[in-house]
XYZ file of C-alpha atoms in Angstrom:
686
model
C 114.452 122.051 76.053
C 112.170 119.310 74.543
C 113.086 115.952 76.135
C 110.299 113.978 74.470
C 111.476 110.666 73.050
C 110.143 110.116 69.481
C 111.916 106.867 68.600
C 109.275 104.007 69.048
C 112.049 101.514 69.932
C 113.539 103.827 72.574
C 110.004 104.454 74.002
C 109.363 100.659 74.270
C 112.816 100.183 75.830
C 112.062 102.849 78.558
C 108.677 101.308 79.250
C 110.193 97.778 79.563
C 112.810 99.222 81.946
C 110.068 100.788 84.075
C 108.139 97.510 84.127
C 111.282 95.763 85.325
C 112.422 98.332 87.833
C 109.122 99.460 89.423
C 108.534 96.273 91.468
C 112.195 95.980 92.371
C 112.398 99.566 93.739
C 108.996 99.687 95.390
C 109.640 96.257 96.879
C 112.304 97.670 99.087
C 109.468 99.589 100.898
C 107.121 96.622 100.628
C 104.856 98.623 98.211
C 103.156 97.098 95.133
C 104.989 97.691 91.862
C 101.961 99.265 90.191
C 102.488 102.354 92.481
C 105.858 102.792 90.981
C 104.427 102.713 87.401
C 101.859 105.331 88.357
C 104.468 107.651 89.828
C 106.677 106.938 86.840
C 103.920 107.989 84.453
C 103.396 111.222 86.361
C 107.113 112.092 86.470
C 108.107 111.041 82.932
C 104.773 112.102 81.244
C 103.771 115.288 79.509
C 102.893 116.904 82.792
C 106.288 115.922 84.389
C 109.559 116.198 82.587
C 108.035 115.310 79.273
C 110.187 112.351 78.440
C 107.187 110.278 77.361
C 104.187 111.555 75.540
C 100.704 110.298 76.064
C 100.193 109.536 72.432
C 97.828 107.054 70.584
C 100.022 104.098 71.521
C 99.771 104.730 75.288
C 96.056 105.401 74.926
C 95.616 102.139 72.881
C 97.523 99.880 75.087
C 96.209 101.682 78.157
C 92.649 101.031 77.125
C 93.511 97.407 76.363
C 95.134 97.067 79.778
C 91.944 98.328 81.489
C 89.738 95.880 79.601
C 92.178 93.109 80.345
C 91.830 93.736 84.080
C 88.055 93.548 83.866
C 88.210 90.427 81.619
C 90.702 88.483 83.805
C 88.830 89.378 86.950
C 85.699 87.742 85.584
C 87.671 84.883 84.133
C 89.259 83.927 87.492
C 86.188 84.340 89.663
C 84.888 81.013 91.015
C 81.417 80.786 89.514
C 80.306 78.234 91.924
C 81.053 80.598 94.896
C 79.595 83.509 92.909
C 76.449 81.641 92.227
C 76.206 80.535 95.790
C 76.775 84.057 97.046
C 74.469 85.911 94.662
C 72.901 87.559 97.607
C 76.186 88.808 98.898
C 77.018 90.088 95.524
C 73.693 91.904 95.313
C 73.955 93.449 98.721
C 77.527 94.718 98.128
C 76.791 95.965 94.569
C 73.852 98.023 95.763
C 75.593 99.379 98.815
C 78.798 100.332 97.005
C 76.650 102.132 94.361
C 74.050 103.828 96.728
C 76.240 104.956 99.556
C 78.788 106.939 97.253
C 75.882 108.061 95.157
C 74.065 109.535 98.111
C 77.114 111.096 99.826
C 78.405 112.461 96.546
C 75.162 113.917 95.530
C 74.843 115.804 98.778
C 78.485 116.945 98.696
C 78.302 118.154 95.070
C 74.923 119.889 95.530
C 75.483 121.634 98.832
C 79.239 121.887 99.319
C 80.383 122.553 95.689
C 77.141 124.266 94.636
C 76.505 122.176 91.489
C 73.072 122.019 89.876
C 71.158 118.795 90.114
C 72.189 117.351 86.818
C 75.749 118.001 87.396
C 75.631 116.768 90.959
C 74.005 113.427 90.003
C 76.588 112.864 87.237
C 79.480 113.712 89.547
C 78.079 111.329 92.210
C 78.020 108.544 89.663
C 81.786 108.910 89.277
C 82.159 108.055 92.975
C 79.887 105.027 92.656
C 81.758 103.296 89.871
C 85.138 101.661 90.413
C 87.747 99.589 88.613
C 89.300 96.285 89.707
C 92.762 97.703 89.538
C 94.080 95.773 92.451
C 92.572 92.452 91.455
C 96.002 91.178 89.993
C 97.516 91.692 93.470
C 94.730 89.747 95.088
C 95.157 87.042 92.498
C 98.947 86.789 93.125
C 98.297 86.545 96.811
C 96.109 83.490 96.186
C 92.867 84.935 97.552
C 91.102 85.355 94.225
C 88.538 82.708 95.240
C 87.981 84.012 98.780
C 84.172 84.707 99.200
C 84.935 88.388 99.989
C 86.964 88.839 96.820
C 84.247 87.015 94.815
C 81.609 89.309 96.277
C 83.626 92.392 95.393
C 84.171 91.194 91.844
C 80.602 90.413 91.306
C 79.430 93.675 92.857
C 81.665 95.512 90.424
C 79.392 94.696 87.480
C 76.367 95.912 89.324
C 77.775 99.245 90.491
C 79.529 99.955 87.221
C 76.513 99.020 85.207
C 74.281 101.362 87.248
C 76.827 104.192 87.111
C 77.042 103.935 83.361
C 73.319 103.858 83.136
C 73.176 107.127 85.115
C 75.739 108.529 82.673
C 73.666 107.527 79.709
C 70.452 108.955 81.134
C 72.043 112.300 82.255
C 73.660 112.705 78.791
C 70.313 111.980 77.083
C 68.396 114.351 79.252
C 70.977 117.146 78.797
C 70.778 116.772 74.994
C 66.945 116.575 75.110
C 66.885 112.963 73.784
C 65.281 111.201 76.742
C 62.137 110.146 74.832
C 60.134 106.950 75.283
C 61.976 105.499 72.290
C 65.304 106.077 74.052
C 64.218 104.070 77.173
C 62.889 101.284 74.927
C 65.998 101.117 72.771
C 68.305 101.126 75.865
C 66.364 98.272 77.622
C 66.245 96.101 74.554
C 69.761 96.781 73.484
C 71.164 95.847 76.961
C 68.991 92.735 77.155
C 70.054 91.306 73.847
C 73.612 92.255 74.438
C 73.857 90.565 77.772
C 71.899 87.486 76.642
C 73.891 87.119 73.497
C 77.228 87.214 75.389
C 76.239 84.883 78.270
C 74.312 82.263 76.147
C 75.785 82.363 72.670
C 79.495 82.981 73.373
C 80.043 79.779 75.402
C 78.440 77.719 72.525
C 80.633 79.346 69.964
C 83.838 79.106 72.039
C 83.265 75.377 72.916
C 82.688 74.646 69.203
C 85.960 76.577 68.323
C 88.037 74.837 70.993
C 86.803 71.477 69.968
C 86.915 71.647 66.125
C 89.041 74.588 65.072
C 91.735 75.314 67.550
C 95.068 73.664 66.394
C 97.450 74.910 69.197
C 97.724 77.368 72.049
C 98.434 80.279 69.723
C 95.086 79.961 67.868
C 93.309 79.591 71.183
C 94.925 82.754 72.578
C 94.167 84.646 69.412
C 90.567 83.636 69.543
C 90.109 84.744 73.078
C 91.673 88.172 72.277
C 89.565 88.598 69.193
C 86.294 87.742 71.008
C 86.935 89.844 74.048
C 87.811 93.048 72.203
C 85.060 92.529 69.652
C 82.488 92.241 72.438
C 83.996 95.254 74.234
C 83.891 97.359 70.942
C 80.290 96.601 70.324
C 79.169 97.587 73.834
C 78.348 101.213 72.691
C 75.752 99.766 70.329
C 73.779 98.477 73.406
C 74.215 101.748 75.315
C 76.872 100.369 77.537
C 80.734 100.701 77.940
C 83.553 98.441 76.796
C 84.535 97.527 80.423
C 81.121 95.940 80.865
C 81.513 93.928 77.672
C 84.959 92.716 78.713
C 83.616 91.640 82.111
C 80.712 89.734 80.568
C 83.040 88.125 78.091
C 85.164 86.789 81.031
C 82.123 85.452 82.723
C 81.024 83.635 79.472
C 84.428 82.032 78.961
C 85.029 81.275 82.706
C 84.056 77.607 82.424
C 85.965 77.016 79.265
C 89.454 78.270 80.412
C 90.831 76.209 83.253
C 92.225 78.489 85.995
C 95.651 76.746 86.048
C 95.943 75.819 82.432
C 98.275 76.845 79.700
C 95.796 79.205 78.069
C 95.095 81.011 81.350
C 98.804 81.385 81.935
C 99.209 83.060 78.487
C 96.329 85.321 79.239
C 97.737 86.400 82.573
C 101.299 86.799 81.342
C 100.456 88.945 78.434
C 98.232 91.202 80.540
C 100.626 91.565 83.514
C 103.759 91.946 81.372
C 102.552 94.456 78.761
C 98.907 95.638 78.728
C 98.319 96.414 82.458
C 101.693 98.311 82.909
C 100.810 100.534 79.970
C 97.442 101.283 81.499
C 99.170 102.325 84.802
C 101.637 104.515 83.022
C 98.942 106.205 80.974
C 96.847 106.933 84.203
C 99.968 108.413 85.795
C 100.471 110.718 82.818
C 97.101 112.328 83.392
C 98.108 114.064 86.624
C 98.927 117.697 86.328
C 99.790 119.301 89.598
C 100.069 122.811 87.984
C 96.291 123.000 88.126
C 96.342 123.409 91.881
C 98.438 126.562 91.667
C 95.279 128.295 90.414
C 93.578 128.883 93.701
C 91.344 127.543 96.507
C 88.538 126.440 94.246
C 90.574 123.726 92.500
C 91.798 122.397 95.804
C 88.223 122.384 97.260
C 86.878 120.370 94.280
C 89.814 117.869 94.273
C 89.883 117.322 98.096
C 86.085 116.946 98.156
C 86.170 114.356 95.457
C 89.042 112.416 96.978
C 87.539 112.524 100.488
C 84.010 111.513 99.280
C 85.100 108.484 97.300
C 87.423 107.084 99.970
C 84.952 107.725 102.772
C 81.941 106.391 100.946
C 83.660 103.261 99.586
C 85.012 102.552 103.039
C 81.524 102.892 104.537
C 80.002 100.639 101.860
C 82.725 97.988 102.211
C 82.515 97.755 106.025
C 78.720 97.943 106.113
C 78.722 94.971 103.613
C 81.241 93.135 105.776
C 79.073 93.618 108.854
C 75.921 92.486 107.003
C 77.534 89.506 105.281
C 79.580 88.229 108.209
C 83.058 89.015 106.903
C 85.978 89.709 109.220
C 88.049 92.946 109.265
C 90.680 91.736 106.781
C 87.957 90.765 104.323
C 86.225 94.124 104.682
C 89.416 95.950 104.058
C 90.108 93.788 100.930
C 86.662 94.637 99.644
C 87.421 98.296 100.225
C 90.791 98.004 98.393
C 89.142 96.319 95.390
C 86.269 98.770 95.172
C 87.933 102.178 95.817
C 90.200 102.464 92.745
C 88.774 104.865 90.089
C 89.624 104.815 86.311
C 87.555 103.964 83.336
C 83.877 104.788 84.219
C 85.133 107.829 86.145
C 87.052 109.172 83.159
C 84.125 108.374 80.812
C 81.572 110.278 83.031
C 83.900 113.178 83.660
C 84.727 113.765 80.063
C 81.082 113.445 78.914
C 80.140 115.935 81.637
C 82.908 118.237 80.470
C 81.756 117.962 76.823
C 78.138 118.677 77.813
C 79.107 121.722 79.804
C 78.211 120.284 83.133
C 81.756 120.203 84.438
C 84.675 122.593 84.178
C 88.465 121.981 84.146
C 88.537 122.010 87.955
C 86.266 118.834 88.033
C 88.301 117.150 85.288
C 91.547 117.640 87.198
C 89.806 116.705 90.481
C 88.864 113.455 88.795
C 92.372 112.798 87.698
C 93.652 113.532 91.247
C 90.985 111.175 92.530
C 92.053 108.390 90.189
C 95.710 108.922 91.058
C 95.220 108.895 94.809
C 92.819 105.889 94.902
C 95.251 103.924 92.548
C 98.007 104.441 94.944
C 96.029 103.851 98.179
C 94.239 100.662 97.038
C 97.349 98.587 96.310
C 98.774 99.401 99.711
C 95.598 98.244 101.518
C 95.058 95.077 99.464
C 98.745 94.180 100.013
C 98.536 94.515 103.757
C 95.110 93.025 104.411
C 95.290 90.611 101.506
C 98.482 89.055 102.836
C 96.886 88.605 106.262
C 93.973 86.921 104.593
C 96.197 84.693 102.600
C 98.205 83.702 105.660
C 94.941 82.863 107.539
C 93.835 80.605 104.623
C 97.319 79.037 104.485
C 97.012 77.989 108.156
C 93.667 76.351 107.607
C 95.170 74.382 104.611
C 98.197 73.411 106.665
C 95.957 71.919 109.362
C 94.369 69.650 106.868
C 97.558 67.709 105.935
C 100.974 69.040 106.862
C 102.886 66.284 105.020
C 100.842 66.259 101.839
C 102.807 66.190 98.612
C 102.024 65.370 94.981
C 104.393 64.105 92.304
C 102.782 63.195 89.022
C 104.341 60.802 86.491
C 103.000 60.781 82.961
C 103.690 57.706 80.854
C 104.720 58.485 77.302
C 104.642 56.120 74.368
C 105.567 56.946 70.775
C 102.483 59.068 70.264
C 101.710 59.599 73.860
C 100.940 61.347 76.128
C 99.440 63.926 73.616
C 98.323 67.483 74.625
C 95.111 66.240 76.052
C 96.786 63.908 78.558
C 99.226 66.710 79.393
C 96.209 68.929 80.054
C 94.835 66.299 82.395
C 98.059 66.156 84.380
C 98.099 69.912 84.619
C 94.499 69.996 85.827
C 95.048 67.205 88.380
C 98.006 68.976 89.770
C 97.498 70.831 93.025
C 99.284 74.125 92.660
C 99.828 74.247 96.311
C 102.591 71.691 95.954
C 106.036 72.371 94.423
C 106.760 68.856 93.242
C 107.493 68.587 89.525
C 105.621 66.539 86.899
C 107.715 63.682 85.462
C 107.112 62.709 81.840
C 108.606 59.130 81.396
C 109.634 57.390 78.321
C 110.490 53.658 78.780
C 112.650 51.864 76.184
C 113.533 48.238 75.988
C 116.822 47.231 77.593
C 117.086 44.220 75.344
C 118.342 46.014 72.382
C 119.969 49.453 72.964
C 119.610 51.932 70.070
C 121.346 55.387 70.275
C 119.033 56.749 67.613
C 115.918 55.623 69.646
C 117.377 57.170 72.756
C 117.980 60.501 71.050
C 114.427 60.474 69.511
C 112.924 59.812 73.085
C 114.887 62.620 74.575
C 113.662 65.055 71.910
C 110.091 63.887 72.635
C 110.577 64.469 76.436
C 111.964 67.955 75.753
C 108.873 68.792 73.601
C 106.588 67.440 76.307
C 108.399 69.420 79.088
C 108.070 72.577 77.055
C 104.276 72.133 77.010
C 104.201 71.805 80.756
C 106.447 74.828 81.078
C 103.880 76.929 79.102
C 101.614 76.327 82.078
C 104.281 77.145 84.560
C 104.526 73.536 85.678
C 108.065 72.325 86.590
C 109.110 69.017 85.057
C 111.580 66.241 85.679
C 111.697 64.093 82.586
C 113.015 60.512 82.793
C 114.296 58.242 80.016
C 114.641 54.749 81.386
C 115.380 51.249 80.121
C 113.535 48.216 81.321
C 112.338 44.729 80.414
C 108.807 46.170 79.858
C 106.888 49.369 80.128
C 105.348 48.391 83.482
C 108.608 47.634 85.352
C 110.098 50.875 83.860
C 107.222 52.999 85.187
C 107.260 51.329 88.590
C 111.030 51.851 88.841
C 110.608 55.605 88.135
C 107.704 55.772 90.547
C 109.753 54.272 93.265
C 112.858 56.459 92.652
C 110.860 59.789 92.631
C 108.497 58.677 95.350
C 105.697 59.673 92.988
C 102.047 59.821 94.153
C 100.248 59.649 90.846
C 100.650 57.971 87.464
C 98.779 58.847 84.313
C 98.712 56.318 81.425
C 97.486 57.557 78.140
C 95.302 55.379 76.018
C 97.247 53.433 73.226
C 96.160 53.982 69.561
C 96.696 50.328 68.858
C 95.546 47.216 70.668
C 92.104 46.287 71.916
C 90.615 47.686 75.079
C 90.427 44.222 76.617
C 94.103 43.741 75.943
C 94.824 47.022 77.771
C 92.760 46.267 80.810
C 93.412 42.589 81.260
C 96.912 42.600 79.945
C 100.184 42.649 81.977
C 100.680 46.436 82.100
C 97.513 47.475 84.000
C 97.636 44.338 86.187
C 101.230 45.040 86.908
C 100.492 48.678 87.838
C 97.401 47.773 89.940
C 99.550 45.393 91.902
C 101.296 48.509 93.251
C 98.832 50.179 95.610
C 100.886 53.064 96.889
C 100.027 55.540 94.052
C 97.005 56.876 92.248
C 96.504 55.370 88.736
C 94.728 57.224 86.025
C 94.088 55.375 82.720
C 92.787 58.114 80.330
C 91.143 58.300 76.907
C 90.424 61.919 76.356
C 88.468 62.431 72.998
C 87.706 66.113 73.207
C 89.472 69.048 74.940
C 88.886 68.853 78.777
C 87.951 72.582 78.963
C 84.963 71.915 76.625
C 83.488 69.323 78.887
C 80.499 70.437 80.967
C 79.766 67.397 83.159
C 81.641 64.615 84.944
C 79.746 61.387 85.212
C 81.233 59.820 88.254
C 80.713 56.062 88.379
C 80.895 54.916 92.044
C 80.578 51.138 92.933
C 78.502 50.269 95.979
C 80.421 50.553 99.310
C 83.110 52.690 97.711
C 82.699 55.192 100.658
C 84.263 52.490 102.868
C 87.528 52.643 101.015
C 90.355 54.478 102.916
C 91.200 56.638 100.003
C 87.562 57.566 99.136
C 87.585 61.050 100.746
C 90.912 62.091 99.141
C 89.771 60.721 95.797
C 86.579 62.803 95.937
C 88.601 65.941 96.517
C 90.804 65.101 93.550
C 87.697 64.838 91.363
C 86.308 68.034 92.903
C 89.532 69.839 91.966
C 89.339 68.607 88.353
C 85.555 69.601 88.146
C 86.363 73.081 89.474
C 89.241 73.579 87.061
C 87.110 72.833 83.970
C 83.912 74.175 85.424
C 81.980 70.940 85.174
C 78.990 69.750 87.179
C 79.389 66.348 88.891
C 76.694 63.677 88.473
C 77.026 60.376 90.221
C 75.999 57.062 88.618
C 75.615 54.234 91.056
C 73.417 51.402 92.038
C 69.974 52.497 93.398
C 70.506 51.274 97.010
C 73.976 52.840 97.172
C 72.681 56.156 95.859
C 70.822 56.680 99.182
C 73.991 56.210 101.173
C 76.033 58.447 98.758
C 73.345 61.127 99.023
C 73.676 61.218 102.746
C 77.516 61.298 102.401
C 77.451 64.335 100.067
C 74.451 66.172 101.495
C 76.418 68.752 103.408
C 77.961 70.139 100.186
C 81.489 70.072 101.567
C 82.794 68.106 98.504
C 80.268 68.399 95.653
C 77.598 71.084 95.543
C 74.259 70.375 93.974
C 75.320 66.881 92.912
C 72.855 64.878 90.888
C 72.290 61.126 91.011
C 71.470 58.753 88.245
C 70.591 55.441 90.050
C 71.015 52.105 88.231
C 68.549 49.372 89.199
C 71.171 46.685 89.046
C 74.917 47.092 88.691
C 74.822 44.835 85.556
C 72.614 47.485 83.919
C 75.263 50.149 84.329
C 76.535 50.195 80.661
C 73.020 50.682 79.113
C 72.396 53.653 81.571
C 75.769 55.133 80.719
C 75.181 54.757 76.977
C 71.975 56.757 77.328
C 73.447 59.419 79.630
C 76.916 60.071 78.217
C 77.606 62.325 75.299
C 80.672 64.055 73.835
C 80.362 66.892 76.305
C 80.733 64.500 79.236
C 83.741 63.038 81.079
C 82.963 59.506 82.370
C 85.126 58.998 85.456
C 85.094 55.404 86.768
C 86.118 54.991 90.372
C 88.182 51.776 90.449
C 88.898 49.586 93.501
C 91.870 47.407 93.755
C 91.750 43.803 94.661
C 90.872 43.273 98.335
C 88.956 46.332 98.875
C 85.461 46.234 100.231
C 83.965 47.691 97.065
C 85.982 45.403 94.804
C 84.460 42.610 92.668
C 86.016 40.067 90.300
C 83.994 41.564 87.390
C 85.416 45.043 87.769
C 88.203 44.769 85.107
C 85.661 43.445 82.537
C 83.193 46.064 83.486
C 85.687 48.839 82.873
C 86.653 47.339 79.538
C 83.102 47.214 78.356
C 82.364 50.861 79.517
C 85.233 52.037 77.315
C 84.025 49.923 74.345
C 80.439 51.073 74.728
C 81.373 54.716 74.640
C 83.781 55.135 71.713
C 83.278 58.929 71.264
C 83.104 59.830 74.957
C 86.095 60.766 77.124
C 86.712 58.266 79.844
C 89.174 58.229 82.774
C 89.622 55.054 84.998
C 90.730 56.267 88.389
C 92.309 53.759 90.734
C 93.155 55.653 94.029
C 96.095 54.692 96.168
C 95.431 52.203 98.928
C 97.455 50.897 101.730
C 99.450 47.730 101.119
C 97.320 44.621 101.370
C 98.058 40.938 101.302
C 95.278 38.817 99.944
C 96.321 35.245 99.185
C 92.853 34.074 98.380
C 92.833 35.754 94.951
C 95.160 35.326 91.948
C 97.778 38.058 91.441
C 96.495 38.820 87.932
C 93.757 37.737 85.631
C 94.661 34.865 83.207
C 95.135 35.956 79.674
C 92.009 35.659 77.561
C 89.691 35.496 80.538
C 86.981 38.005 80.867
C 84.974 37.260 84.053
C 81.187 37.761 84.201
C 79.794 40.974 85.707
C 77.925 39.981 88.734
C 74.450 41.427 89.701
C 75.177 43.044 92.992
């Protein structure tokens, strides 16, 4: 009896039910949900009860899911860590290629009796791997652990070499390995890689800055680019998985890791594309093959045993050489043992060329199935141990740390760029919500204005929700905006306040007026006054303006980590602009690289020459971040407010954020509480 479901709506309903139930059922045994999808594909597929057919839709979405895994793995990797650990990546990449290649070659030649061409091609299937378990590592919060970064970086090395072996063996078997073939392959790959890594960031930055209207257009652009690059990989003699990985590396700095766009990318992949891929892999398994005799079992068991043993040896040898602990070595193994795309590609090419028979094809499918079940179990166990170890380290830093951000909203504020700033400044390790606040006058109550403000707050909250950021909106009435904001800050015990730049009113009025002075009088929270001119993700450098003696402020260390987190999120380099004598002190402070790595300095001869220096340095791809000091601090000067005003005026097209870190309560009766209206003090030469 034919049980195959033909109705596309019913097929999708079954798949949706499997995606829902797999994690729930497998979770009872503390197993990853992806194992359930693999088993479901085997049971319900054409080689099981035949309920689902592996038709073009499963092949299409399965292929997309595989490319998605490679793309998101490259997108989430910490490029700073990857760049710093290039040697680690190279060591692991070469070991995880050469060890399986050597063991596989010997096993295929002398145990299975293959000829040299077939043995080399079969060995290449052991060398390659797929980052199937990367989503688990990402959910565990260890995506930026050096061991995970090393495994991800090594993937592109071993897969590229394995696919290169495939191309060479295929060409030699067909008699096409001429001098022209080698030249064409070398030039094609060189232009392909260079075009992606150098041209794509320029095109994407231009698109995000000038064309993108909303999150939908940004998401559509990313999808179009990734799959276009993957589709053209064959022209360069490579495979789509390599193109998807390179596209992720190229877009890495332009897509903040905790932003709205990244959330959309991850959600779409994990909810639709990756489950389809897992189901399609499960459907490939045909256990009836093993009823045919000992030869089929010998080939399958040899392939499974070789890939597991060789990948384990490569992972633990790399761990020993690179100084990783046992948990990290096992995580590297779990990330590098799953087989899928390159394995299938090499196996099917070998079958078409007559180098492999059906026993090898089914052995490859068994190898894929076993490794795809084993790897999630290993990464779940050892990845959780690694995550717990990292959590203990973080907890020791500040047990009582919390973060509650308040975003001030005016009629046209905060705008999506200020919302982006709040999302990027937020530490995902904290569960506190972000509070958008609308302050209305209590002198004249207007129900229509109240309703309009509530709708504005709902719209703003939905934008935060798109990035999975919880919100706690507040509509309050007060005599003025400052008192309303301070009231909300006190009620919520907020730690940070972001004030967007007004579209009307002069810069001097903003900085010397009652609002900023009123807010600066409260020293228990961080204050950010922002004017973001271009999307934050397109900015490549943060020009951090540090006044002399800022390192003596009590909040300096914490403030630097806040800036570091922002720089890491948008993939920006940090350059420090400060007075020449102070630059020496700051260089010593940052020399260990614990806060900023490879920080550059732009010394100013005299502090009064700061603005001309910034005017020459800053451009539209920079974020000028001014470290402000409240009255009474060691680095404070009476001319600071005027200086900040003139910086903003001198850089009309540049994004600027004035950052006043929280300070302990001070009492300083020698200075006025606020600057008199109309008074702009001179900027002293320090």
